[in-house]
Structure formats: C-alpha cells, structure tokens
Amino acid sequence: MRESLERLNDEWTIFHSVAWQSLRNGRQGDGEADFILMHPEHGLIVIEVKGGEEIIIEDGQWFSRHSQKGTLESIKNPFTQATASKYALLNYLKELSIPTNTVPILHGVCFPGATVDKSIGTYGPLEIVWSKNDLDYPAEMVQRLLNHWKENAHIAPATMKKIRQLLAPTVTVKRRLKDDVTDSERGLLQLTDQQVHAFSMLRKIRKALVTGGAGTGKTLLAAHRAKLFSQEGHQVLLVCYNTLLSRWLNEEFDGDPNVTVSTFHSLCFSEMAAASKSPPPEPDDLWWEIDAPESLVAAAQANGTRFDAIIVDEGQDFSRDWIAALSMMTPDDENTPFYVFADSHQEMYGRNWGIPDHWPVFPLDTNCRNTNQIAERVSGVFGESIKTRGIDGPPAIHYDYRPGSGSTALVEQVVERLLYEEGLRPDQITVLSDNKTYIESLREIGIGEYSFTEYGKVGVVAETIKRFKGLESDAVILVLASTNNDDSACELSMPYVGMSRAKSLLFVLSSPGMRKAIGWK
C-alpha cells in the first residue's frame, strides 16, 4: 500500500498511521487513520485499510482471512471506520482553526491483499474501494475516488504547512551544540526506532510511563511532546524536579504562552501566591514532602488552574502524592493526557515514586548522549549493558583521589589542559561533585582568565551533581568526594548521574574503593 502511494506525483503528501487527540471537546474528537493523502487542489483523503487475502461478509458481520493463519478474524466495517475518522479529523482541524471550508475531507477503503467483487457495493460505493489489483495503478485509483466525490480545494501553502505539522510532526531533534568536541558529535541527533515508536504511541494513548537510562532521550521526547500539544493550541504543564533543568526547559519554551515549565515546588509556591497563601517561613522536610502537594491542590482549585496535558520529567524524583496532586489540576483526570518520564537509577531521594499500575510502560534502552567509551562506564555502575549509537570518542579517564582532602589542584590541572592545550571553550567544560563544600571552594579560584562559576554564568561551570541532574556537557570532570563506598542503589545513583552528564570527555576523581564500587576496571 505504502509503496503504491509513494509513486504518486510530488504534489501529494502521504501520512501513514496517523493519530490525533482532541482535548477540548472530549474523547469524541480523538481519531486515527491508516493513511491520509493531502493535495492542494483535492483536499484530504482518509483511507481505512483492511488486510487479508479474503474479505467475507455474513449477515452484516465482516471477516478477514489470512492465508498463513487460515482462520477467519472478525473485523469492523471499514466504511463505518473511514467515515468516523473523516469526521473526527474534520472536528480536529476546526478546533485548531484550520479553514475547513477550503479543505474538503474525503474517505475511501483499501483491501491491499484481496480482490473484491460488486457485492461489496451494498456497503459503500465501489468507486471509493481500492483492491489488490488497483495498487499497480495508483494515479488511476486515486482519480476514480476523486471523480466520485467531485470536490475541489485550494489549500494555501501556510495551511498545508500547518496540517503537515499537526499530522506528521518531525522526529528529528537538533542538539544545541555550541561547538564540536569530536567529529562524531557533528550534525543532528536522529531518534532511534525505539524512540520514534514511543513518540508515535504517545499520540494514541493518554497515560504512559516512559522509562530509560541516562542519555536515552527522555527529556528530548518530553519537550517534543509538549511542543506538539502547544502547536495544537492546548495548555501544557511540563514539570520536573531540578531547578537547573527547569531553567533550561524554560529557555526552550521562551515565548510560548501555551507551555508552563516549572519545578514541582516552584509550581506549589506560584499557585499558593496566586491564592494569597504563604508557605511556612522555614519549611521542614514534612512540609516539602507532604504538605506541599496538599497546598498545591487547594491553591489550584481556588485559582481555577487547569491544564489540558501534563508531562513530568525526572519522574523518579516525584512521590505518588505529588503525581496525584498534579492529576487534580486537569479538567478530566481519566481523559487528560498525562505522561511521566523516569529513570529508576537516578532516584536520589527515596520517595517511593510510582504511577498507577494500569498505565502502559514504554522502555528506551539506547544511549544517544554518550560516546561508547563513556556509555560503557555509565552502564557499568549498575553492572548492566546498554545499546549505544556506536559513536567512538576519547577514553574516559580515572584519577585516584583522597576524599576529604579538599584539594582542587588536580581539577585545576585538568581544566587548564582542556582550555589551553586542547582548545575547548570554558562553556564546554563542567566540574561536578557530590560535595557542595568542594564546589564552593572551586568557585573561589580561577584558571588563567577564567573563573569557576555556577550554571548560567560566564566561566567554567562548577555544580553539585544533584543540581546538574538532567543537563549535559561536552566535557565533565567528576569529583566523588564521598568516603562512603556502599554499593547500594541510592549510593551508586550519584556517580551514575554525574558520569552520564558527559557527552564526549569524562574524567573521574575518586578513591580506589569508590572506583571499585562503580565497576571501573
């Protein structure tokens, strides 16, 4: 079927396996189509496809027989499905202010594996039916359908472009590399087949958990899904835990009035302020964990705050109470899209995170951020293996370091070499540590004309691992100052997160005991 349609002239745009969601008018606006054809002078054609070498209709019930299986399978009436998809698409485009008076929507049915006879005409016009023999002559079969409907169109280029964006959003994401550290990092990051599948499924379902290790593209997919909802005119909440990640996401959505980006607790504060409520002067742990989500629900209800879709990144840092509180900020908890992206290996706070048991789970297992050399070290922390994009880079380097010494000399030497011998810019280098005091001491010194500074300022960034979680850097110098060499999951999450921030260059400073604990042979 696809091969046949690809032989049409270039004025036709072919969309395959299309799904859309309508949030404002409820579930009745949802729809999907096997194929949609678009032409500036003919409009849109929705095609319902039914497989099988034989189509049988008995007492109004439709069946399909496949030669390999040999058994009859009950199928839905394809004419009814095509008509329903056509009107669902019409309502969807109207809702998004597409001038449907100039965009006629037609429908047809295709049986690519079977030859049909005239008896099927009882259920629908034969002129809109395509069978196995028709696929050899795609232009003729399309023209026959157009002759039946007798519709004309004049779709403006801008409208064509908007429909393309709605029905077939790009699955290519461009990284904002300020410069290339190695040749392997040049160009675009193409989503893996697994990510494309996850992205496609998120257009068809309303609740989902997307899991994956560091570097598997969770944040990129979360942001891309938010952008698509925004293009459709929906109010979206994109919420994470980490302040620096929230800052980066806010830059990505700067000027987009449809997307609200926030950390969970910043959302609590902003809603409470709008409701003229104040948090305690010095909130304790109980308030942050338990009272904050309760205050969010009360304030949001008082403010009338509602979102058409909610996307949570860093889901492993959210307790079940937090997820429940966010779900209360939707007009319809059951039908509102709600997606959570998470990596259990990055769980640092012991909040017993989780989502409802009935939510489907889509795993990602291909590391798209790190070179092979760094990905091997990252996956080795938990003794696991992970797929990579096969991009080689310089070897990751370990230096023995005496925790508790507080010495910054070795870090200064590595940074100085990267700046003045290897030619890296300061904004390509990040120093991370599990010790806040160590980072503070670094920020009091400089390397030549450059100083160590916090994220977002000019200089070589020096941050704690927790604050930098969710971000990435071309080169990372990781200082593990902890003297606890426990190999528990909670302890190992810190080096796992720290090492996985590096895209091309990784230097790790730790004790021999920690080196062994993280599986660095």
Short mmCIF file of C-alpha atoms in Angstrom, two decimals:
data_model
loop_
_atom_site.label_atom_id
_atom_site.label_comp_id
_atom_site.label_asym_id
_atom_site.label_seq_id
_atom_site.Cartn_x
_atom_site.Cartn_y
_atom_site.Cartn_z
CA MET A 1 0.00 0.00 0.00
CA ARG A 2 2.69 2.50 1.01
CA GLU A 3 4.88 1.60 -1.95
CA SER A 4 1.96 2.17 -4.30
CA LEU A 5 1.09 5.60 -2.90
CA GLU A 6 4.72 6.71 -2.98
CA ARG A 7 4.51 6.51 -6.78
CA LEU A 8 2.04 9.42 -6.88
CA ASN A 9 3.44 12.75 -8.07
CA ASP A 10 5.20 15.14 -5.69
CA GLU A 11 2.11 17.30 -5.16
CA TRP A 12 0.69 14.58 -2.92
CA THR A 13 1.70 14.32 0.72
CA ILE A 14 1.23 10.86 2.26
CA PHE A 15 0.74 10.38 6.01
CA HIS A 16 0.88 6.82 7.37
CA SER A 17 -0.52 5.55 10.69
CA VAL A 18 -1.80 8.94 11.87
CA ALA A 19 -3.33 9.57 15.31
CA TRP A 20 -4.60 12.74 16.93
CA GLN A 21 -6.12 13.78 20.24
CA SER A 22 -8.77 16.38 20.93
CA LEU A 23 -8.63 17.71 24.46
CA ARG A 24 -11.21 20.46 24.49
CA ASN A 25 -14.19 18.55 23.19
CA GLY A 26 -13.55 15.28 24.96
CA ARG A 27 -12.75 11.84 23.67
CA GLN A 28 -15.17 12.02 20.75
CA GLY A 29 -12.63 14.20 18.96
CA ASP A 30 -9.92 11.54 19.04
CA GLY A 31 -9.14 9.70 15.85
CA GLU A 32 -6.69 7.76 13.79
CA ALA A 33 -6.29 6.77 10.17
CA ASP A 34 -4.21 4.19 8.35
CA PHE A 35 -3.39 6.67 5.57
CA ILE A 36 -4.18 10.32 4.87
CA LEU A 37 -3.42 11.79 1.46
CA MET A 38 -3.17 15.57 1.04
CA HIS A 39 -3.18 17.60 -2.20
CA PRO A 40 -3.51 21.40 -2.53
CA GLU A 41 -6.24 21.08 -5.20
CA HIS A 42 -8.05 17.97 -3.95
CA GLY A 43 -8.02 18.25 -0.14
CA LEU A 44 -7.54 15.36 2.28
CA ILE A 45 -8.37 11.70 1.68
CA VAL A 46 -8.76 9.37 4.69
CA ILE A 47 -8.11 5.73 3.80
CA GLU A 48 -9.09 2.80 6.03
CA VAL A 49 -7.01 -0.33 5.25
CA LYS A 50 -8.09 -3.93 5.92
CA GLY A 51 -5.59 -6.73 5.44
CA GLY A 52 -6.19 -10.34 4.46
CA GLU A 53 -6.38 -12.31 1.22
CA GLU A 54 -10.14 -12.75 1.52
CA ILE A 55 -12.89 -10.46 2.84
CA ILE A 56 -16.15 -12.17 3.84
CA ILE A 57 -19.41 -10.53 4.89
CA GLU A 58 -22.05 -12.68 6.61
CA ASP A 59 -25.28 -11.16 7.91
CA GLY A 60 -23.64 -7.76 8.03
CA GLN A 61 -20.64 -9.04 10.01
CA TRP A 62 -17.22 -8.53 8.41
CA PHE A 63 -14.44 -11.14 8.46
CA SER A 64 -10.90 -11.30 7.11
CA ARG A 65 -8.98 -14.46 6.24
CA HIS A 66 -5.18 -14.55 6.10
CA SER A 67 -3.58 -17.39 4.16
CA GLN A 68 -0.89 -18.02 6.78
CA LYS A 69 -3.32 -18.20 9.70
CA GLY A 70 -6.15 -19.82 7.77
CA THR A 71 -8.75 -18.71 10.31
CA LEU A 72 -11.42 -16.04 10.00
CA GLU A 73 -10.92 -12.91 12.06
CA SER A 74 -13.76 -10.56 12.86
CA ILE A 75 -13.11 -7.00 11.68
CA LYS A 76 -15.03 -3.74 11.87
CA ASN A 77 -16.95 -2.35 8.92
CA PRO A 78 -14.23 -0.36 7.11
CA PHE A 79 -16.70 2.07 5.56
CA THR A 80 -18.03 2.98 9.01
CA GLN A 81 -14.48 3.40 10.32
CA ALA A 82 -13.39 5.56 7.39
CA THR A 83 -16.44 7.81 7.77
CA ALA A 84 -15.88 8.15 11.54
CA SER A 85 -12.20 9.01 11.00
CA LYS A 86 -13.12 11.59 8.39
CA TYR A 87 -15.48 13.46 10.72
CA ALA A 88 -13.11 13.15 13.67
CA LEU A 89 -10.39 14.73 11.53
CA LEU A 90 -12.77 17.47 10.39
CA ASN A 91 -13.61 18.35 14.00
CA TYR A 92 -9.94 18.24 14.97
CA LEU A 93 -8.92 20.69 12.23
CA LYS A 94 -11.86 23.00 13.00
CA GLU A 95 -10.82 23.06 16.64
CA LEU A 96 -7.36 24.22 15.60
CA SER A 97 -8.71 26.99 13.35
CA ILE A 98 -7.88 25.29 10.06
CA PRO A 99 -10.19 26.80 7.36
CA THR A 100 -12.01 23.54 6.62
CA ASN A 101 -14.28 25.25 4.09
CA THR A 102 -11.29 25.23 1.75
CA VAL A 103 -10.07 21.77 2.84
CA PRO A 104 -12.58 19.08 1.82
CA ILE A 105 -12.05 15.71 3.53
CA LEU A 106 -12.87 12.60 1.53
CA HIS A 107 -12.69 8.95 2.51
CA GLY A 108 -12.06 5.57 0.96
CA VAL A 109 -11.38 1.92 1.80
CA CYS A 110 -8.50 -0.30 0.70
CA PHE A 111 -8.11 -4.10 0.70
CA PRO A 112 -4.44 -4.41 -0.38
CA GLY A 113 -4.34 -8.21 -0.22
CA ALA A 114 -7.73 -9.09 -1.68
CA THR A 115 -9.78 -8.76 -4.86
CA VAL A 116 -13.31 -7.54 -4.17
CA ASP A 117 -16.48 -8.06 -6.22
CA LYS A 118 -19.53 -5.91 -6.78
CA SER A 119 -21.35 -7.30 -3.73
CA ILE A 120 -19.34 -5.01 -1.50
CA GLY A 121 -21.10 -2.08 -3.17
CA THR A 122 -24.03 -2.74 -0.83
CA TYR A 123 -21.95 -1.21 1.96
CA GLY A 124 -20.20 1.57 0.07
CA PRO A 125 -19.61 2.93 -3.44
CA LEU A 126 -17.22 0.80 -5.48
CA GLU A 127 -15.57 3.99 -6.76
CA ILE A 128 -14.03 4.58 -3.31
CA VAL A 129 -12.86 0.98 -2.89
CA TRP A 130 -9.27 0.06 -3.72
CA SER A 131 -8.27 -3.59 -4.03
CA LYS A 132 -5.10 -5.57 -4.70
CA ASN A 133 -5.24 -5.06 -8.47
CA ASP A 134 -5.68 -1.28 -8.15
CA LEU A 135 -2.34 -0.80 -6.37
CA ASP A 136 -0.45 -1.22 -9.64
CA TYR A 137 -2.08 1.97 -10.94
CA PRO A 138 -2.08 4.42 -8.00
CA ALA A 139 -2.83 7.57 -10.05
CA GLU A 140 -5.90 5.93 -11.66
CA MET A 141 -7.30 4.56 -8.40
CA VAL A 142 -6.94 7.95 -6.68
CA GLN A 143 -8.54 9.74 -9.62
CA ARG A 144 -11.52 7.35 -9.54
CA LEU A 145 -12.12 8.25 -5.91
CA LEU A 146 -11.81 11.98 -6.67
CA ASN A 147 -14.29 11.67 -9.55
CA HIS A 148 -16.80 10.10 -7.19
CA TRP A 149 -16.64 12.83 -4.55
CA LYS A 150 -16.44 15.71 -7.05
CA GLU A 151 -14.76 18.05 -4.57
CA ASN A 152 -12.32 20.86 -5.34
CA ALA A 153 -9.88 22.51 -2.99
CA HIS A 154 -7.46 25.40 -2.86
CA ILE A 155 -5.29 24.90 0.22
CA ALA A 156 -2.92 27.79 0.88
CA PRO A 157 0.78 26.89 1.43
CA ALA A 158 0.61 28.12 5.03
CA THR A 159 -2.37 25.86 5.72
CA MET A 160 -0.61 22.93 4.05
CA LYS A 161 2.38 23.52 6.31
CA LYS A 162 0.26 23.67 9.46
CA ILE A 163 -1.59 20.45 8.59
CA ARG A 164 1.74 18.72 7.98
CA GLN A 165 2.97 19.84 11.41
CA LEU A 166 -0.18 18.53 13.06
CA LEU A 167 -0.40 15.17 11.32
CA ALA A 168 3.28 14.33 10.90
CA PRO A 169 5.44 16.16 13.46
CA THR A 170 9.13 15.77 12.81
CA VAL A 171 11.01 13.03 14.61
CA THR A 172 14.38 14.74 14.19
CA VAL A 173 15.69 16.67 17.17
CA LYS A 174 18.59 19.06 16.83
CA ARG A 175 21.04 19.32 19.69
CA ARG A 176 22.24 22.79 20.61
CA LEU A 177 25.95 22.06 20.41
CA LYS A 178 27.87 25.32 20.59
CA ASP A 179 30.85 23.60 19.04
CA ASP A 180 32.01 20.10 18.27
CA VAL A 181 34.36 18.40 20.67
CA THR A 182 34.89 15.49 18.27
CA ASP A 183 33.84 14.78 14.70
CA SER A 184 31.42 12.16 15.99
CA GLU A 185 29.25 14.84 17.60
CA ARG A 186 28.61 16.89 14.46
CA GLY A 187 25.16 17.19 12.87
CA LEU A 188 21.76 16.07 14.05
CA LEU A 189 20.63 13.55 16.61
CA GLN A 190 18.20 11.19 14.88
CA LEU A 191 15.77 9.48 17.19
CA THR A 192 16.15 5.72 17.37
CA ASP A 193 13.41 3.43 16.07
CA GLN A 194 12.52 2.75 19.69
CA GLN A 195 12.10 6.45 20.44
CA VAL A 196 10.07 7.01 17.28
CA HIS A 197 7.78 4.17 18.36
CA ALA A 198 7.38 5.68 21.83
CA PHE A 199 6.67 9.09 20.32
CA SER A 200 4.06 7.58 17.98
CA MET A 201 2.34 5.72 20.81
CA LEU A 202 2.13 8.88 22.91
CA ARG A 203 -0.10 10.32 20.19
CA LYS A 204 -2.54 7.42 20.57
CA ILE A 205 -2.81 6.95 24.33
CA ARG A 206 -3.49 9.32 27.20
CA LYS A 207 -1.48 7.87 30.09
CA ALA A 208 2.02 6.43 29.89
CA LEU A 209 5.31 5.92 31.70
CA VAL A 210 8.42 6.21 29.54
CA THR A 211 11.46 4.66 31.21
CA GLY A 212 15.08 4.68 30.17
CA GLY A 213 18.61 5.09 31.42
CA ALA A 214 20.60 8.30 31.30
CA GLY A 215 21.07 9.61 27.78
CA THR A 216 18.20 7.69 26.17
CA GLY A 217 16.39 10.87 25.13
CA LYS A 218 13.64 11.11 27.75
CA THR A 219 13.86 14.88 28.19
CA LEU A 220 14.01 15.45 24.42
CA LEU A 221 10.88 13.35 23.93
CA ALA A 222 9.09 15.06 26.83
CA ALA A 223 9.87 18.52 25.43
CA HIS A 224 8.92 17.48 21.90
CA ARG A 225 5.56 16.12 23.08
CA ALA A 226 4.91 19.39 24.91
CA LYS A 227 5.71 21.34 21.72
CA LEU A 228 3.22 19.29 19.74
CA PHE A 229 0.45 19.89 22.30
CA SER A 230 1.30 23.59 22.16
CA GLN A 231 1.03 23.64 18.36
CA GLU A 232 -2.45 22.19 18.75
CA GLY A 233 -3.42 25.08 20.99
CA HIS A 234 -3.53 23.21 24.30
CA GLN A 235 -2.35 24.44 27.69
CA VAL A 236 0.51 22.19 28.80
CA LEU A 237 2.31 21.78 32.11
CA LEU A 238 5.88 20.50 31.77
CA VAL A 239 7.14 19.89 35.28
CA CYS A 240 10.41 18.50 36.63
CA TYR A 241 12.23 18.41 39.96
CA ASN A 242 15.56 20.04 39.25
CA THR A 243 15.83 23.85 39.18
CA LEU A 244 18.59 23.99 36.55
CA LEU A 245 16.75 21.60 34.23
CA SER A 246 13.64 23.75 34.63
CA ARG A 247 15.70 26.81 33.69
CA TRP A 248 16.97 25.08 30.53
CA LEU A 249 13.46 23.95 29.55
CA ASN A 250 12.15 27.47 30.12
CA GLU A 251 14.70 28.73 27.60
CA GLU A 252 13.47 26.11 25.12
CA PHE A 253 9.88 27.31 25.50
CA ASP A 254 10.62 31.01 25.85
CA GLY A 255 7.75 32.98 24.32
CA ASP A 256 5.38 30.00 24.11
CA PRO A 257 2.22 31.02 26.00
CA ASN A 258 0.77 27.51 25.88
CA VAL A 259 3.54 25.77 27.85
CA THR A 260 4.12 26.28 31.57
CA VAL A 261 7.53 24.98 32.69
CA SER A 262 8.18 24.64 36.40
CA THR A 263 9.74 22.57 39.12
CA PHE A 264 7.20 20.88 41.34
CA HIS A 265 7.86 23.08 44.36
CA SER A 266 8.01 26.29 42.30
CA LEU A 267 4.57 25.35 40.99
CA CYS A 268 3.39 24.95 44.58
CA PHE A 269 4.75 28.38 45.52
CA SER A 270 3.32 30.17 42.47
CA GLU A 271 -0.16 28.69 42.93
CA MET A 272 -0.13 29.47 46.64
CA ALA A 273 0.94 33.06 45.95
CA ALA A 274 -1.87 33.46 43.40
CA ALA A 275 -4.32 32.17 46.03
CA SER A 276 -2.89 34.58 48.64
CA LYS A 277 -1.44 31.70 50.66
CA SER A 278 2.07 31.55 52.11
CA PRO A 279 4.31 28.58 52.93
CA PRO A 280 5.94 28.36 56.36
CA PRO A 281 8.89 30.76 56.83
CA GLU A 282 11.24 27.78 57.15
CA PRO A 283 9.57 24.67 55.69
CA ASP A 284 10.70 21.37 57.21
CA ASP A 285 11.02 18.04 55.40
CA LEU A 286 7.44 17.10 56.22
CA TRP A 287 6.15 20.24 54.54
CA TRP A 288 8.22 19.69 51.38
CA GLU A 289 7.09 16.10 51.06
CA ILE A 290 3.50 16.00 52.35
CA ASP A 291 2.08 19.47 52.92
CA ALA A 292 3.34 20.98 49.64
CA PRO A 293 1.21 18.76 47.35
CA GLU A 294 -1.84 19.28 49.55
CA SER A 295 -1.30 23.04 49.42
CA LEU A 296 -0.91 22.84 45.63
CA VAL A 297 -4.27 21.10 45.21
CA ALA A 298 -6.08 23.61 47.45
CA ALA A 299 -4.47 26.63 45.77
CA ALA A 300 -5.03 25.36 42.23
CA GLN A 301 -8.69 24.73 42.97
CA ALA A 302 -9.06 28.22 44.41
CA ASN A 303 -7.33 29.72 41.36
CA GLY A 304 -9.18 27.58 38.85
CA THR A 305 -5.86 26.43 37.36
CA ARG A 306 -6.32 23.66 34.79
CA PHE A 307 -4.07 22.10 32.14
CA ASP A 308 -5.05 20.20 29.01
CA ALA A 309 -1.98 17.95 29.29
CA ILE A 310 0.67 17.26 31.93
CA ILE A 311 4.18 15.97 31.27
CA VAL A 312 6.52 15.03 34.12
CA ASP A 313 10.25 14.70 33.55
CA GLU A 314 12.51 13.24 36.26
CA GLY A 315 9.52 11.20 37.43
CA GLN A 316 11.69 9.12 39.75
CA ASP A 317 12.02 12.22 41.96
CA PHE A 318 8.23 12.58 42.38
CA SER A 319 6.31 10.83 45.13
CA ARG A 320 2.95 9.24 44.40
CA ASP A 321 1.31 12.08 46.34
CA TRP A 322 2.92 14.62 44.01
CA ILE A 323 1.67 12.78 40.91
CA ALA A 324 -1.80 12.60 42.43
CA ALA A 325 -1.73 16.34 43.18
CA LEU A 326 -0.80 17.16 39.58
CA SER A 327 -3.62 14.98 38.26
CA MET A 328 -6.05 17.17 40.21
CA MET A 329 -5.05 20.12 38.00
CA THR A 330 -6.83 18.68 34.97
CA PRO A 331 -10.45 19.10 33.86
CA ASP A 332 -10.83 15.33 33.46
CA ASP A 333 -8.41 13.06 35.29
CA GLU A 334 -9.36 9.99 33.25
CA ASN A 335 -9.10 11.52 29.78
CA THR A 336 -6.44 14.24 30.11
CA PRO A 337 -3.05 13.19 28.67
CA PHE A 338 -0.53 12.59 31.45
CA TYR A 339 2.97 11.30 30.68
CA VAL A 340 5.81 10.52 33.10
CA PHE A 341 9.45 10.10 32.02
CA ALA A 342 11.71 8.41 34.56
CA ASP A 343 14.94 6.52 35.27
CA SER A 344 14.93 4.49 38.49
CA HIS A 345 18.75 4.56 38.57
CA GLN A 346 18.62 8.34 39.06
CA GLU A 347 16.40 8.12 42.14
CA MET A 348 18.21 10.08 44.85
CA TYR A 349 15.52 10.99 47.36
CA GLY A 350 13.82 7.73 48.32
CA ARG A 351 10.28 8.99 47.68
CA ASN A 352 8.86 5.62 46.65
CA TRP A 353 7.90 7.03 43.28
CA GLY A 354 5.41 5.33 41.02
CA ILE A 355 2.46 5.68 38.70
CA PRO A 356 -0.91 3.85 38.55
CA ASP A 357 -0.47 0.14 37.79
CA HIS A 358 -2.69 0.22 34.69
CA TRP A 359 -0.56 2.78 32.84
CA PRO A 360 1.35 1.32 29.86
CA VAL A 361 5.15 1.45 30.01
CA PHE A 362 7.44 2.25 27.07
CA PRO A 363 11.12 1.42 27.70
CA LEU A 364 14.05 3.16 25.99
CA ASP A 365 17.39 1.37 26.06
CA THR A 366 19.62 3.14 23.51
CA ASN A 367 22.07 5.73 24.84
CA CYS A 368 22.07 8.69 22.43
CA ARG A 369 24.12 11.14 24.52
CA ASN A 370 27.40 9.49 25.42
CA THR A 371 30.22 8.12 23.32
CA ASN A 372 30.80 4.37 23.53
CA GLN A 373 33.63 4.87 26.00
CA ILE A 374 31.52 6.93 28.41
CA ALA A 375 28.36 4.81 27.96
CA GLU A 376 30.37 1.73 28.95
CA ARG A 377 31.43 3.38 32.21
CA VAL A 378 27.89 4.63 32.95
CA SER A 379 26.23 1.26 32.37
CA GLY A 380 28.94 -0.43 34.43
CA VAL A 381 27.87 1.40 37.59
CA PHE A 382 24.90 -0.95 37.97
CA GLY A 383 26.54 -3.84 36.14
CA GLU A 384 24.26 -3.50 33.14
CA SER A 385 24.77 -3.31 29.41
CA ILE A 386 23.17 -0.70 27.18
CA LYS A 387 22.88 -0.11 23.47
CA THR A 388 24.64 2.92 22.00
CA ARG A 389 24.67 4.81 18.72
CA GLY A 390 28.14 3.38 18.08
CA ILE A 391 29.95 6.72 18.33
CA ASP A 392 33.56 6.45 19.49
CA GLY A 393 35.42 9.14 21.41
CA PRO A 394 38.43 9.58 23.68
CA PRO A 395 38.79 7.10 26.57
CA ALA A 396 37.27 8.00 29.92
CA ILE A 397 39.99 8.63 32.50
CA HIS A 398 40.09 7.87 36.23
CA TYR A 399 42.40 9.55 38.76
CA ASP A 400 42.83 8.27 42.30
CA TYR A 401 41.73 10.96 44.73
CA ARG A 402 41.78 11.09 48.52
CA PRO A 403 38.25 12.00 49.69
CA GLY A 404 38.20 14.61 52.40
CA SER A 405 41.41 16.29 51.29
CA GLY A 406 39.51 19.12 49.64
CA SER A 407 42.40 19.62 47.21
CA THR A 408 41.42 21.30 43.94
CA ALA A 409 44.88 21.09 42.35
CA LEU A 410 44.18 18.09 40.10
CA VAL A 411 40.92 19.57 38.84
CA GLU A 412 42.70 22.83 38.08
CA GLN A 413 45.34 20.96 36.09
CA VAL A 414 42.77 19.04 34.01
CA VAL A 415 40.74 22.17 33.28
CA GLU A 416 43.84 24.15 32.38
CA ARG A 417 44.91 21.46 29.88
CA LEU A 418 41.45 21.34 28.28
CA LEU A 419 41.38 25.11 27.92
CA TYR A 420 44.91 25.93 26.81
CA GLU A 421 46.18 22.72 25.21
CA GLU A 422 43.07 21.01 23.85
CA GLY A 423 41.33 24.19 22.71
CA LEU A 424 37.99 23.75 24.48
CA ARG A 425 35.97 26.81 25.45
CA PRO A 426 35.01 27.30 29.11
CA ASP A 427 31.31 26.78 28.34
CA GLN A 428 32.14 23.25 27.11
CA ILE A 429 33.60 22.19 30.48
CA THR A 430 31.72 21.32 33.68
CA VAL A 431 33.07 20.26 37.07
CA LEU A 432 30.64 18.19 39.15
CA SER A 433 30.89 16.85 42.67
CA ASP A 434 28.80 15.11 45.30
CA ASN A 435 30.20 17.56 47.84
CA LYS A 436 28.76 21.08 48.00
CA THR A 437 31.68 22.43 50.03
CA TYR A 438 34.14 21.28 47.38
CA ILE A 439 32.20 23.14 44.67
CA GLU A 440 32.08 26.28 46.80
CA SER A 441 35.86 26.17 47.25
CA LEU A 442 36.34 25.82 43.48
CA ARG A 443 34.26 28.93 42.84
CA GLU A 444 36.74 30.98 44.86
CA ILE A 445 39.55 30.39 42.37
CA GLY A 446 40.18 30.76 38.66
CA ILE A 447 42.14 29.24 35.78
CA GLY A 448 44.03 31.93 33.93
CA GLU A 449 41.47 34.42 32.64
CA TYR A 450 38.52 32.20 33.53
CA SER A 451 36.77 31.54 36.83
CA PHE A 452 34.71 28.64 38.17
CA THR A 453 31.09 29.66 38.41
CA GLU A 454 27.54 28.42 38.84
CA TYR A 455 25.44 27.26 35.91
CA GLY A 456 24.19 30.05 33.68
CA LYS A 457 27.12 32.41 34.24
CA VAL A 458 30.25 33.02 32.16
CA GLY A 459 33.14 30.74 33.03
CA VAL A 460 33.75 27.07 33.77
CA VAL A 461 30.61 25.68 35.42
CA ALA A 462 31.11 24.05 38.82
CA GLU A 463 27.96 22.47 40.27
CA THR A 464 26.81 19.67 42.53
CA ILE A 465 25.62 16.50 40.81
CA LYS A 466 22.12 16.93 42.20
CA ARG A 467 21.72 20.43 40.81
CA PHE A 468 23.11 19.49 37.39
CA LYS A 469 20.94 16.37 37.02
CA GLY A 470 19.02 16.45 33.74
CA LEU A 471 21.63 18.58 31.93
CA GLU A 472 24.72 17.66 29.93
CA SER A 473 28.15 18.98 28.99
CA ASP A 474 30.74 18.23 26.32
CA ALA A 475 33.40 17.57 28.97
CA VAL A 476 32.82 16.62 32.62
CA ILE A 477 35.33 16.41 35.47
CA LEU A 478 33.58 14.44 38.21
CA VAL A 479 34.91 14.63 41.77
CA LEU A 480 33.46 11.94 44.04
CA ALA A 481 34.40 13.22 47.46
CA SER A 482 32.20 10.80 49.40
CA THR A 483 34.01 8.40 51.72
CA ASN A 484 31.03 6.01 51.74
CA ASN A 485 31.79 3.19 49.31
CA ASP A 486 28.47 1.46 49.83
CA ASP A 487 27.31 -0.21 46.61
CA SER A 488 23.61 0.33 47.33
CA ALA A 489 21.44 1.71 44.53
CA CYS A 490 20.98 5.01 46.36
CA GLU A 491 24.74 5.50 46.79
CA LEU A 492 25.53 4.49 43.21
CA SER A 493 22.98 6.88 41.71
CA MET A 494 25.30 9.82 42.39
CA PRO A 495 28.26 8.65 40.25
CA TYR A 496 25.81 7.24 37.68
CA VAL A 497 24.18 10.64 37.22
CA GLY A 498 27.47 12.52 37.31
CA MET A 499 29.25 10.40 34.69
CA SER A 500 26.26 10.31 32.36
CA ARG A 501 26.27 14.11 32.01
CA ALA A 502 29.43 13.90 29.85
CA LYS A 503 28.91 13.66 26.10
CA SER A 504 32.49 13.31 24.81
CA LEU A 505 35.09 13.71 27.56
CA LEU A 506 34.95 12.25 31.07
CA PHE A 507 37.45 12.50 33.93
CA VAL A 508 36.58 10.90 37.27
CA LEU A 509 38.37 11.58 40.55
CA SER A 510 37.56 9.11 43.34
CA SER A 511 39.03 6.82 45.95
CA PRO A 512 40.11 3.31 44.89
CA GLY A 513 37.19 1.97 46.91
CA MET A 514 34.66 4.09 45.04
CA ARG A 515 36.36 3.18 41.77
CA LYS A 516 35.71 -0.47 42.53
CA ALA A 517 32.14 0.20 43.68
CA ILE A 518 31.22 1.81 40.37
CA GLY A 519 32.65 -1.09 38.38
CA TRP A 520 35.52 0.84 36.84
CA LYS A 521 38.01 -1.87 35.91
#
